[in-house]
Structures are given as C-alpha cells and as structure tokens.
C-alpha cells in the first residue's frame, strides 16, 4: 500500500487511518526521520488481498468562509440559578448536568482550535432548559434562521421538531436508542446505530473463519433467543460454516459441563470462538469464568496406579462481543483475547491525544471526560467539513475522518438521514492493552 503525502497529512492521521504504527512507517521509509514531505510517495504496509481502504478526508479551510454555528443544550440555568454550585454536580459522570457541561467545554475547545487556524466562527449558544419547554420558543423567534449548522438538541423529539422547522443541517451529537426514528434528510446521526456493531463483528468472523468451532451465548429472553438464531443463520451463509452451536442459561446459569460438551479440546488444534450475544452482565461474567478455568481430571480410583491418571484437558478459546462489558474483570478478558466493537478508540501516546488533553487541562483544570472529548470531536469534524465551502452532505463523499477518539464514516441515505458508520474493532492483549484490529 502506497500513499502520496498531501496537505494536512500527519503521522497521527496516517497511523490512525491505515491502522499502522509510526515505527512501522519509519522502518519502511527511513527518510521519514526527517519528517513528511509534501508530494512524496511513501510505503504504508503490505497489501492484503481483498482489503478495501476507504478514502481519508482531507481537512481544508476555504478562504473567506465565515460560519454561523448554533449549539443547543439543556443547561437548565433557570433551574440551577438558586442552587449552590457544589450541589449541582453531585450525581457522578452520568448526571445530565455533567454530560451537558462537559460536552460544551469540549465543543468550546474545538471552536478555539478552529479559530486559531483562521476560521471565522460566530457561535450562538442556546439553553433549551427542560425537555420540550423551550424548544418551540427558539423555533418561533427565528433564532436559527441564518444558522449554517446546529449541533443539538440531545433529545430526539426536539431534534425532529427542529428538523421540520429549519433548513440548515442538524447534528444529533450523542447516541440515543430512539435515533432510529429520524427520517429527515437534514438530520446527521454522529453515533452509529447498534445494529451496525453486530454487522461489523459478524463480518470479521465470517471473513476470518478457518475451521473454528463457533458457540453463540445468549440469555433466556425471547429477544435473545431470536437474536442468537439470527446470528447463527447469518454465519451459516458463509460457505464453510456449517455448524454453529447455541447455548442459553438453565435457571439463570450455564453449567461448565454444557460448554465443554460443545467445545473442541486443544489436542484437535481447533480454536473455540465464543460470541457473547447478551447484555446480561451476570450471565456474561459466569460464562467468562467457565471459559478460563477447566476442571482437573478425577483422582485415580482406589487401587488404580497414579501414573494412569488422565491428563487435564484444555481448550483454545477466543471471546467476541458486540460491546465491552464494564462488569467483567479485564484480566479475564485479556486471557481470552476478547475482541469487541466500539465507536471510540484513542492511542493515549499519540501527539493529537496529548495536545488535546493538555489544552483541555490547561483551560478547565480537569482532564477531559468521555463527553468532553465527544463534544470536541463532533464539533471539530462538522465545522471543519463546512469550512471547505461545500455542503455538509457533499463532504461525506470525500472520505472518512479520524478525530481524537471518534471515526466519522458517514453514509447519506437517499431522501433520508445521514448516519455515521465509523466503528473500531479492538482486541485485549495479554498486558491489558488494546490493539486495534480494524
């Protein structure tokens, strides 16, 4: 794979996009020790047959492209006006006030960064107060009429109202289970729908299958049983996958013996691929425990020679999941080389991540939370794309963008919403680090 160095390319952007290490690039291209040179052609990695590489989006700011940006968030200032500050932020990171404040601080840092690059941005911030109490007023007073892009609201029903009333694009900034209800072509979903997680993982399993023994783990609910059967059907469409085992709890528990009856021993050199297809963390944790510790053979019977005792049977196991469980011990997941799908990934050692963390810390006296980074990534990406002078939807055809933690790979549906399909496939390593597979 070769790449021509273009304006805006950095080591960070190249390693993120091509999923390689900077050390790999330097090994293949010793001349890069002197830095990237515009127009030069560099080696990236060995070409893998059948691998499709998407186009990477090139950041570009068109001269004299001032932008009017609106940010709509439920700060609820009127509600908190008489409450002491130390009593507002008390319910942990998932408290709505923390989410909104952190998102705003991240978005503010993105605006600062873009302004420092010469972009003229007029930012209007609206407090939508409590849900559906202020949004009609904001629509009626025509405040958003001349706006180029609106980021928010974080509520799906308010976003539907806005999209039906205003002409500019609306950026739905965080994930909601209700986002599947969007139909307006003006709405842009920045978080991938959950069904895309399943598609990505099953695509990997199908592409990389080579005679592994597949077991799908579900729970006892009707929805879960239906899902694992659907997954089995999808996998069996692969020419070589003929058998897919399905297992669900009996009385809320899966006995290890039931797993072992489906598994292949390590003497066969067959790896057991176990796919967790349940959101029940208790069942998932129970299954993980069963997969990392296998029973010793029985003691010799009375009169039997100790030398005739059977050797312990072990199993080669790799674990897959559509998302990472926060309730399963990471050491155990590392033992099983757990692979899962996520919409966020950051290399903490990267220059871009260090710069963002340091700038956020300097400005806000705190390290950025998930929602602060989310606020930065969404705001920076949308405004940078608009800074090109093109319509936002037209820039989606120009490639995939990588920001601090997020990947934005937009798909514009005909006469429908634009949705981000940017997902990562990560794998736990033995040292508890995460390796990006895709």
Tab-separated table of C-alpha atoms in Angstrom:
chain	number	residue	atom	x	y	z
A	1	UNK	CA	0.000	0.000	0.000
A	2	UNK	CA	1.430	3.388	-1.032
A	3	UNK	CA	0.361	6.901	-0.045
A	4	UNK	CA	1.131	10.292	-1.566
A	5	UNK	CA	1.697	12.865	1.186
A	6	UNK	CA	-0.919	15.617	0.846
A	7	UNK	CA	-1.584	18.885	2.718
A	8	UNK	CA	-2.889	18.121	6.208
A	9	UNK	CA	-1.240	14.696	6.486
A	10	UNK	CA	0.469	13.946	9.798
A	11	UNK	CA	1.971	10.809	11.296
A	12	UNK	CA	-1.051	10.675	13.579
A	13	UNK	CA	-3.591	10.857	10.739
A	14	UNK	CA	-1.739	8.231	8.684
A	15	UNK	CA	-1.332	5.756	11.541
A	16	UNK	CA	-4.980	6.185	12.576
A	17	UNK	CA	-6.298	5.748	9.063
A	18	UNK	CA	-4.124	2.849	7.913
A	19	UNK	CA	-4.001	1.208	11.387
A	20	UNK	CA	-0.199	1.028	11.490
A	21	UNK	CA	2.456	2.171	13.950
A	22	UNK	CA	4.717	5.152	13.373
A	23	UNK	CA	7.677	2.814	13.919
A	24	UNK	CA	6.421	0.671	11.009
A	25	UNK	CA	6.325	3.697	8.722
A	26	UNK	CA	9.863	4.702	9.730
A	27	UNK	CA	11.100	1.140	9.149
A	28	UNK	CA	9.648	1.075	5.623
A	29	UNK	CA	10.621	4.683	4.888
A	30	UNK	CA	13.894	5.682	6.674
A	31	UNK	CA	13.733	9.093	5.012
A	32	UNK	CA	10.703	9.920	7.182
A	33	UNK	CA	13.049	10.501	10.126
A	34	UNK	CA	13.316	13.973	8.604
A	35	UNK	CA	9.547	14.381	8.589
A	36	UNK	CA	6.769	14.097	5.990
A	37	UNK	CA	7.487	15.841	2.703
A	38	UNK	CA	4.579	17.146	0.636
A	39	UNK	CA	4.084	15.214	-2.605
A	40	UNK	CA	6.373	12.327	-1.700
A	41	UNK	CA	5.130	8.741	-2.075
A	42	UNK	CA	5.646	6.518	0.960
A	43	UNK	CA	5.168	2.826	1.714
A	44	UNK	CA	2.437	2.083	4.258
A	45	UNK	CA	2.172	-1.689	4.710
A	46	UNK	CA	1.999	-4.967	2.831
A	47	UNK	CA	-1.065	-5.166	0.616
A	48	UNK	CA	-3.626	-7.701	1.836
A	49	UNK	CA	-5.716	-9.307	-0.884
A	50	UNK	CA	-9.352	-8.302	-0.627
A	51	UNK	CA	-8.698	-5.436	1.797
A	52	UNK	CA	-10.690	-2.312	0.982
A	53	UNK	CA	-9.212	1.024	2.044
A	54	UNK	CA	-11.606	3.934	2.317
A	55	UNK	CA	-10.704	7.414	1.188
A	56	UNK	CA	-9.406	9.579	4.025
A	57	UNK	CA	-10.995	13.012	4.379
A	58	UNK	CA	-8.565	15.890	3.871
A	59	UNK	CA	-9.133	18.886	6.135
A	60	UNK	CA	-9.297	22.083	4.126
A	61	UNK	CA	-10.362	25.626	5.049
A	62	UNK	CA	-11.658	27.741	2.170
A	63	UNK	CA	-10.586	31.366	2.469
A	64	UNK	CA	-13.385	33.774	3.461
A	65	UNK	CA	-15.795	31.092	4.634
A	66	UNK	CA	-17.344	32.535	7.820
A	67	UNK	CA	-19.708	30.147	9.568
A	68	UNK	CA	-22.636	30.658	11.904
A	69	UNK	CA	-22.925	27.773	14.351
A	70	UNK	CA	-25.654	27.122	16.921
A	71	UNK	CA	-25.205	24.882	19.948
A	72	UNK	CA	-28.403	23.757	21.702
A	73	UNK	CA	-28.009	22.075	25.085
A	74	UNK	CA	-30.228	21.718	28.185
A	75	UNK	CA	-28.072	23.717	30.616
A	76	UNK	CA	-31.217	24.398	32.713
A	77	UNK	CA	-29.738	27.615	34.042
A	78	UNK	CA	-33.082	28.841	35.384
A	79	UNK	CA	-33.470	25.649	37.396
A	80	UNK	CA	-29.983	25.844	38.883
A	81	UNK	CA	-29.918	29.612	39.381
A	82	UNK	CA	-30.684	29.389	43.090
A	83	UNK	CA	-28.778	26.159	43.831
A	84	UNK	CA	-25.179	26.259	45.184
A	85	UNK	CA	-22.655	25.024	42.628
A	86	UNK	CA	-21.366	22.262	44.901
A	87	UNK	CA	-24.852	20.740	44.938
A	88	UNK	CA	-25.342	20.723	41.175
A	89	UNK	CA	-22.544	18.328	40.153
A	90	UNK	CA	-23.140	15.547	42.665
A	91	UNK	CA	-24.543	12.526	40.856
A	92	UNK	CA	-21.496	11.173	39.035
A	93	UNK	CA	-20.361	11.343	35.420
A	94	UNK	CA	-23.730	10.291	34.007
A	95	UNK	CA	-25.591	13.156	35.636
A	96	UNK	CA	-27.210	15.235	32.868
A	97	UNK	CA	-25.581	18.423	34.138
A	98	UNK	CA	-22.138	16.823	33.932
A	99	UNK	CA	-22.831	15.465	30.445
A	100	UNK	CA	-24.042	18.806	29.094
A	101	UNK	CA	-21.302	20.865	30.751
A	102	UNK	CA	-18.517	18.544	29.609
A	103	UNK	CA	-19.871	18.379	26.055
A	104	UNK	CA	-19.994	22.168	25.942
A	105	UNK	CA	-16.412	22.538	27.240
A	106	UNK	CA	-15.176	20.103	24.578
A	107	UNK	CA	-17.110	21.921	21.841
A	108	UNK	CA	-15.711	25.242	23.059
A	109	UNK	CA	-12.165	23.907	22.739
A	110	UNK	CA	-12.921	22.776	19.170
A	111	UNK	CA	-14.170	26.273	18.307
A	112	UNK	CA	-10.998	27.775	19.789
A	113	UNK	CA	-8.808	25.421	17.765
A	114	UNK	CA	-10.613	26.188	14.502
A	115	UNK	CA	-10.485	29.928	15.120
A	116	UNK	CA	-6.742	29.642	15.721
A	117	UNK	CA	-6.491	28.118	12.242
A	118	UNK	CA	-8.031	31.268	10.765
A	119	UNK	CA	-11.674	30.223	10.520
A	120	UNK	CA	-14.254	32.892	11.342
A	121	UNK	CA	-16.957	31.353	13.518
A	122	UNK	CA	-19.980	33.079	15.010
A	123	UNK	CA	-21.198	30.805	17.823
A	124	UNK	CA	-24.681	31.092	19.314
A	125	UNK	CA	-25.381	29.005	22.417
A	126	UNK	CA	-28.978	28.239	23.418
A	127	UNK	CA	-30.187	26.844	26.724
A	128	UNK	CA	-33.085	24.545	25.865
A	129	UNK	CA	-33.945	24.241	29.586
A	130	UNK	CA	-36.109	21.226	30.441
A	131	UNK	CA	-37.211	18.862	27.714
A	132	UNK	CA	-39.743	20.401	25.297
A	133	UNK	CA	-40.169	23.542	27.416
A	134	UNK	CA	-38.051	25.998	25.399
A	135	UNK	CA	-37.559	24.445	22.008
A	136	UNK	CA	-40.798	25.815	20.490
A	137	UNK	CA	-39.844	29.316	21.598
A	138	UNK	CA	-36.423	29.006	19.956
A	139	UNK	CA	-38.088	27.873	16.721
A	140	UNK	CA	-40.764	30.583	16.796
A	141	UNK	CA	-38.397	33.517	17.296
A	142	UNK	CA	-36.460	32.585	14.137
A	143	UNK	CA	-33.156	32.498	16.061
A	144	UNK	CA	-31.850	29.674	13.880
A	145	UNK	CA	-32.952	31.053	10.525
A	146	UNK	CA	-29.498	32.255	9.378
A	147	UNK	CA	-27.504	29.486	11.052
A	148	UNK	CA	-25.257	27.281	8.866
A	149	UNK	CA	-25.361	24.279	11.193
A	150	UNK	CA	-26.997	23.384	14.506
A	151	UNK	CA	-25.411	20.982	16.978
A	152	UNK	CA	-28.160	19.630	19.259
A	153	UNK	CA	-30.616	19.049	20.693
A	154	UNK	CA	-29.621	15.934	22.642
A	155	UNK	CA	-33.298	14.840	22.723
A	156	UNK	CA	-34.603	13.012	19.673
A	157	UNK	CA	-38.122	14.534	19.804
A	158	UNK	CA	-36.737	18.075	19.963
A	159	UNK	CA	-34.416	17.268	17.058
A	160	UNK	CA	-37.392	16.084	14.982
A	161	UNK	CA	-39.200	19.380	15.686
A	162	UNK	CA	-36.138	21.391	14.703
A	163	UNK	CA	-35.571	19.417	11.503
A	164	UNK	CA	-39.176	20.038	10.465
A	165	UNK	CA	-38.855	23.770	11.043
A	166	UNK	CA	-35.364	24.886	9.987
A	167	UNK	CA	-33.447	24.477	6.722
A	168	UNK	CA	-29.864	24.016	7.962
A	169	UNK	CA	-28.345	20.634	8.935
A	170	UNK	CA	-28.964	19.296	12.445
A	171	UNK	CA	-26.259	17.331	14.172
A	172	UNK	CA	-27.505	14.788	16.695
A	173	UNK	CA	-24.398	14.733	18.903
A	174	UNK	CA	-24.726	11.689	21.191
A	175	UNK	CA	-26.217	8.220	20.979
A	176	UNK	CA	-29.887	7.546	21.718
A	177	UNK	CA	-31.828	4.325	21.264
A	178	UNK	CA	-34.565	6.479	19.751
A	179	UNK	CA	-32.354	7.839	16.943
A	180	UNK	CA	-33.720	5.182	14.595
A	181	UNK	CA	-36.889	7.330	14.486
A	182	UNK	CA	-35.145	10.060	12.471
A	183	UNK	CA	-36.274	10.362	8.864
A	184	UNK	CA	-35.427	13.956	7.896
A	185	UNK	CA	-32.536	14.365	5.408
A	186	UNK	CA	-31.420	17.375	7.476
A	187	UNK	CA	-30.503	15.181	10.478
A	188	UNK	CA	-26.971	13.830	10.853
A	189	UNK	CA	-26.509	10.966	13.346
A	190	UNK	CA	-22.970	11.131	14.741
A	191	UNK	CA	-23.192	7.849	16.700
A	192	UNK	CA	-23.604	4.523	14.866
A	193	UNK	CA	-26.826	2.571	15.398
A	194	UNK	CA	-26.405	-0.586	17.470
A	195	UNK	CA	-27.226	-2.975	14.631
A	196	UNK	CA	-24.038	-1.793	12.921
A	197	UNK	CA	-21.984	-3.179	15.826
A	198	UNK	CA	-23.324	-6.653	15.123
A	199	UNK	CA	-22.753	-6.297	11.384
A	200	UNK	CA	-19.110	-5.327	11.901
A	201	UNK	CA	-18.277	-8.179	14.264
A	202	UNK	CA	-20.054	-10.856	12.214
A	203	UNK	CA	-18.355	-9.573	9.085
A	204	UNK	CA	-14.972	-10.052	10.755
A	205	UNK	CA	-15.879	-13.543	11.992
A	206	UNK	CA	-17.063	-14.592	8.525
A	207	UNK	CA	-14.024	-13.157	6.732
A	208	UNK	CA	-11.507	-14.726	9.132
A	209	UNK	CA	-13.154	-18.112	9.693
A	210	UNK	CA	-10.844	-21.101	9.162
A	211	UNK	CA	-12.481	-24.161	10.730
A	212	UNK	CA	-13.005	-22.691	14.213
A	213	UNK	CA	-15.719	-24.093	16.494
A	214	UNK	CA	-18.354	-21.345	16.935
A	215	UNK	CA	-20.569	-21.070	20.012
A	216	UNK	CA	-23.109	-18.265	20.487
A	217	UNK	CA	-24.079	-17.376	24.046
A	218	UNK	CA	-27.449	-15.753	24.755
A	219	UNK	CA	-29.828	-15.419	27.672
A	220	UNK	CA	-33.264	-16.926	28.246
A	221	UNK	CA	-35.328	-13.990	26.983
A	222	UNK	CA	-37.352	-14.365	23.802
A	223	UNK	CA	-35.476	-11.449	22.218
A	224	UNK	CA	-32.089	-13.023	22.943
A	225	UNK	CA	-33.094	-16.468	21.688
A	226	UNK	CA	-34.379	-14.880	18.479
A	227	UNK	CA	-31.148	-12.910	18.095
A	228	UNK	CA	-28.760	-15.837	18.524
A	229	UNK	CA	-30.741	-17.816	15.956
A	230	UNK	CA	-30.487	-14.881	13.549
A	231	UNK	CA	-26.740	-14.692	14.166
A	232	UNK	CA	-26.366	-18.420	13.517
A	233	UNK	CA	-28.307	-18.047	10.247
A	234	UNK	CA	-26.087	-15.149	9.136
A	235	UNK	CA	-22.875	-17.059	9.886
A	236	UNK	CA	-24.073	-20.195	8.111
A	237	UNK	CA	-24.381	-18.180	4.908
A	238	UNK	CA	-20.583	-18.465	4.798
A	239	UNK	CA	-19.655	-21.331	2.502
A	240	UNK	CA	-17.502	-23.118	5.088
A	241	UNK	CA	-19.558	-22.566	8.256
A	242	UNK	CA	-21.948	-25.487	8.617
A	243	UNK	CA	-22.314	-25.832	12.384
A	244	UNK	CA	-22.947	-23.042	14.902
A	245	UNK	CA	-23.706	-24.043	18.485
A	246	UNK	CA	-26.217	-22.062	20.553
A	247	UNK	CA	-26.277	-22.002	24.351
A	248	UNK	CA	-28.581	-20.262	26.848
A	249	UNK	CA	-28.833	-20.489	30.651
A	250	UNK	CA	-30.893	-23.038	32.523
A	251	UNK	CA	-32.375	-21.437	35.633
A	252	UNK	CA	-30.189	-18.356	35.109
A	253	UNK	CA	-26.913	-20.300	34.987
A	254	UNK	CA	-24.818	-22.100	32.382
A	255	UNK	CA	-23.043	-25.104	33.863
A	256	UNK	CA	-19.490	-25.520	32.607
A	257	UNK	CA	-20.275	-29.108	31.597
A	258	UNK	CA	-22.709	-27.805	28.974
A	259	UNK	CA	-19.971	-25.618	27.476
A	260	UNK	CA	-17.480	-28.482	27.438
A	261	UNK	CA	-19.858	-30.742	25.505
A	262	UNK	CA	-19.847	-28.189	22.653
A	263	UNK	CA	-16.136	-27.314	22.760
A	264	UNK	CA	-13.181	-28.849	20.947
A	265	UNK	CA	-10.124	-29.815	23.025
A	266	UNK	CA	-6.753	-28.221	22.360
A	267	UNK	CA	-5.447	-31.588	21.103
A	268	UNK	CA	-7.518	-31.003	17.958
A	269	UNK	CA	-5.820	-27.619	17.367
A	270	UNK	CA	-9.274	-26.136	16.863
A	271	UNK	CA	-9.957	-22.744	18.456
A	272	UNK	CA	-13.356	-22.273	20.087
A	273	UNK	CA	-14.854	-18.928	19.108
A	274	UNK	CA	-17.435	-17.881	21.697
A	275	UNK	CA	-19.682	-14.947	20.795
A	276	UNK	CA	-21.457	-13.209	23.682
A	277	UNK	CA	-24.854	-12.072	22.390
A	278	UNK	CA	-26.457	-10.958	25.632
A	279	UNK	CA	-26.449	-7.714	27.610
A	280	UNK	CA	-26.952	-9.631	30.849
A	281	UNK	CA	-23.663	-8.961	32.632
A	282	UNK	CA	-24.207	-11.699	35.229
A	283	UNK	CA	-24.555	-14.375	32.549
A	284	UNK	CA	-21.596	-12.953	30.623
A	285	UNK	CA	-19.383	-12.953	33.727
A	286	UNK	CA	-20.443	-16.509	34.551
A	287	UNK	CA	-19.581	-17.646	31.013
A	288	UNK	CA	-16.149	-15.980	31.143
A	289	UNK	CA	-15.332	-17.797	34.385
A	290	UNK	CA	-16.289	-21.103	32.775
A	291	UNK	CA	-14.033	-20.422	29.784
A	292	UNK	CA	-10.795	-19.616	31.629
A	293	UNK	CA	-10.622	-22.415	34.182
A	294	UNK	CA	-11.136	-26.015	33.185
A	295	UNK	CA	-11.659	-28.943	35.591
A	296	UNK	CA	-8.858	-31.243	36.683
A	297	UNK	CA	-9.224	-34.925	35.792
A	298	UNK	CA	-10.704	-37.121	38.525
A	299	UNK	CA	-8.438	-38.638	41.175
A	300	UNK	CA	-7.329	-42.254	40.488
A	301	UNK	CA	-9.802	-44.764	41.722
A	302	UNK	CA	-8.883	-46.955	44.665
A	303	UNK	CA	-6.312	-49.494	43.543
A	304	UNK	CA	-5.609	-47.601	40.280
A	305	UNK	CA	-1.995	-46.654	39.609
A	306	UNK	CA	-1.354	-42.862	39.852
A	307	UNK	CA	0.525	-42.990	36.545
A	308	UNK	CA	-2.715	-43.895	34.788
A	309	UNK	CA	-4.406	-40.704	35.850
A	310	UNK	CA	-5.781	-38.852	32.836
A	311	UNK	CA	-4.104	-35.657	31.702
A	312	UNK	CA	-6.017	-32.412	32.091
A	313	UNK	CA	-7.989	-31.403	29.018
A	314	UNK	CA	-7.512	-27.791	27.922
A	315	UNK	CA	-9.285	-25.725	25.307
A	316	UNK	CA	-8.233	-22.923	22.997
A	317	UNK	CA	-10.804	-20.146	23.400
A	318	UNK	CA	-11.268	-16.715	21.858
A	319	UNK	CA	-14.102	-14.480	23.055
A	320	UNK	CA	-16.104	-11.990	20.973
A	321	UNK	CA	-18.679	-9.389	21.966
A	322	UNK	CA	-20.693	-6.689	20.255
A	323	UNK	CA	-19.673	-4.284	23.032
A	324	UNK	CA	-17.335	-4.271	26.032
A	325	UNK	CA	-18.813	-5.215	29.389
A	326	UNK	CA	-17.748	-2.991	32.270
A	327	UNK	CA	-18.621	-5.705	34.779
A	328	UNK	CA	-16.214	-8.440	33.689
A	329	UNK	CA	-12.646	-8.437	35.017
A	330	UNK	CA	-10.259	-7.139	32.334
A	331	UNK	CA	-7.586	-9.687	33.305
A	332	UNK	CA	-10.012	-12.460	32.401
A	333	UNK	CA	-10.952	-10.763	29.122
A	334	UNK	CA	-7.250	-10.485	28.282
A	335	UNK	CA	-6.786	-14.230	28.870
A	336	UNK	CA	-9.477	-14.863	26.262
A	337	UNK	CA	-8.133	-12.238	23.803
A	338	UNK	CA	-11.556	-10.627	23.943
A	339	UNK	CA	-12.467	-8.778	20.753
A	340	UNK	CA	-15.292	-6.255	20.649
A	341	UNK	CA	-16.775	-3.361	18.680
A	342	UNK	CA	-16.716	0.262	19.847
A	343	UNK	CA	-17.281	3.733	18.419
A	344	UNK	CA	-14.351	5.259	20.336
A	345	UNK	CA	-10.642	4.492	20.314
A	346	UNK	CA	-7.648	6.598	21.222
A	347	UNK	CA	-3.947	5.932	21.326
A	348	UNK	CA	-3.040	7.773	24.531
A	349	UNK	CA	0.573	8.068	23.395
A	350	UNK	CA	-0.377	9.927	20.212
A	351	UNK	CA	0.553	13.570	19.811
A	352	UNK	CA	-3.028	14.600	18.968
A	353	UNK	CA	-4.393	12.998	22.152
A	354	UNK	CA	-1.667	14.560	24.311
A	355	UNK	CA	-2.233	18.016	22.821
A	356	UNK	CA	-5.997	17.777	23.340
A	357	UNK	CA	-5.653	16.520	26.923
A	358	UNK	CA	-3.118	19.216	27.796
A	359	UNK	CA	-5.143	22.035	26.254
A	360	UNK	CA	-8.315	20.871	27.993
A	361	UNK	CA	-6.494	20.539	31.327
A	362	UNK	CA	-4.947	23.994	30.966
A	363	UNK	CA	-8.290	25.636	30.200
A	364	UNK	CA	-10.590	23.709	32.550
A	365	UNK	CA	-8.321	22.428	35.354
A	366	UNK	CA	-9.505	18.869	34.723
A	367	UNK	CA	-8.821	16.040	32.316
A	368	UNK	CA	-11.470	15.566	29.614
A	369	UNK	CA	-14.286	13.094	30.226
A	370	UNK	CA	-15.874	10.932	27.538
A	371	UNK	CA	-18.478	13.633	26.821
A	372	UNK	CA	-15.889	16.409	26.707
A	373	UNK	CA	-13.945	14.503	24.064
A	374	UNK	CA	-17.203	13.753	22.283
A	375	UNK	CA	-18.076	17.457	22.250
A	376	UNK	CA	-14.684	18.269	20.736
A	377	UNK	CA	-14.754	15.537	18.088
A	378	UNK	CA	-18.300	16.170	16.842
A	379	UNK	CA	-17.947	19.957	16.769
A	380	UNK	CA	-14.489	19.991	15.202
A	381	UNK	CA	-15.383	17.477	12.498
A	382	UNK	CA	-18.643	19.122	11.415
A	383	UNK	CA	-17.247	22.660	11.303
A	384	UNK	CA	-14.025	21.586	9.593
A	385	UNK	CA	-16.057	19.881	6.868
A	386	UNK	CA	-18.210	23.002	6.399
A	387	UNK	CA	-15.056	25.135	6.290
A	388	UNK	CA	-14.283	23.524	2.936
A	389	UNK	CA	-17.032	25.656	1.396
A	390	UNK	CA	-19.072	22.591	0.405
A	391	UNK	CA	-22.458	21.442	1.615
A	392	UNK	CA	-22.028	19.214	4.637
A	393	UNK	CA	-23.643	16.209	2.926
A	394	UNK	CA	-21.310	16.594	-0.062
A	395	UNK	CA	-18.253	16.286	2.185
A	396	UNK	CA	-19.419	12.844	3.291
A	397	UNK	CA	-18.424	11.564	-0.140
A	398	UNK	CA	-14.899	12.928	0.350
A	399	UNK	CA	-13.817	10.335	2.876
A	400	UNK	CA	-13.506	9.103	6.424
A	401	UNK	CA	-12.197	11.398	9.161
A	402	UNK	CA	-10.487	10.476	12.428
A	403	UNK	CA	-10.519	12.858	15.373
A	404	UNK	CA	-9.275	12.387	18.970
A	405	UNK	CA	-11.441	9.350	19.781
A	406	UNK	CA	-14.043	9.091	17.040
A	407	UNK	CA	-14.178	7.903	13.453
A	408	UNK	CA	-16.674	9.616	11.161
A	409	UNK	CA	-17.662	7.499	8.177
A	410	UNK	CA	-20.937	8.993	7.011
A	411	UNK	CA	-23.433	7.284	4.785
A	412	UNK	CA	-26.058	9.531	3.235
A	413	UNK	CA	-29.269	7.633	2.605
A	414	UNK	CA	-31.324	8.672	-0.400
A	415	UNK	CA	-34.038	11.037	0.869
A	416	UNK	CA	-33.120	10.097	4.441
A	417	UNK	CA	-30.792	10.825	7.330
A	418	UNK	CA	-27.008	10.787	7.210
A	419	UNK	CA	-25.567	8.245	9.630
A	420	UNK	CA	-22.099	7.632	10.938
A	421	UNK	CA	-20.913	4.058	10.430
A	422	UNK	CA	-17.469	4.665	11.949
A	423	UNK	CA	-16.649	1.760	14.268
A	424	UNK	CA	-13.455	0.173	15.588
A	425	UNK	CA	-12.718	-3.485	16.291
A	426	UNK	CA	-10.440	-3.824	19.341
A	427	UNK	CA	-8.727	-6.803	20.972
A	428	UNK	CA	-7.438	-7.201	24.531
A	429	UNK	CA	-3.745	-8.076	24.701
A	430	UNK	CA	-2.094	-10.113	27.467
A	431	UNK	CA	-0.748	-6.914	29.093
A	432	UNK	CA	-4.306	-5.460	29.214
A	433	UNK	CA	-3.576	-3.023	26.393
A	434	UNK	CA	-5.970	-2.745	23.461
A	435	UNK	CA	-4.975	-3.440	19.889
A	436	UNK	CA	-6.987	-2.037	17.020
A	437	UNK	CA	-7.796	-4.830	14.573
A	438	UNK	CA	-9.942	-2.771	12.189
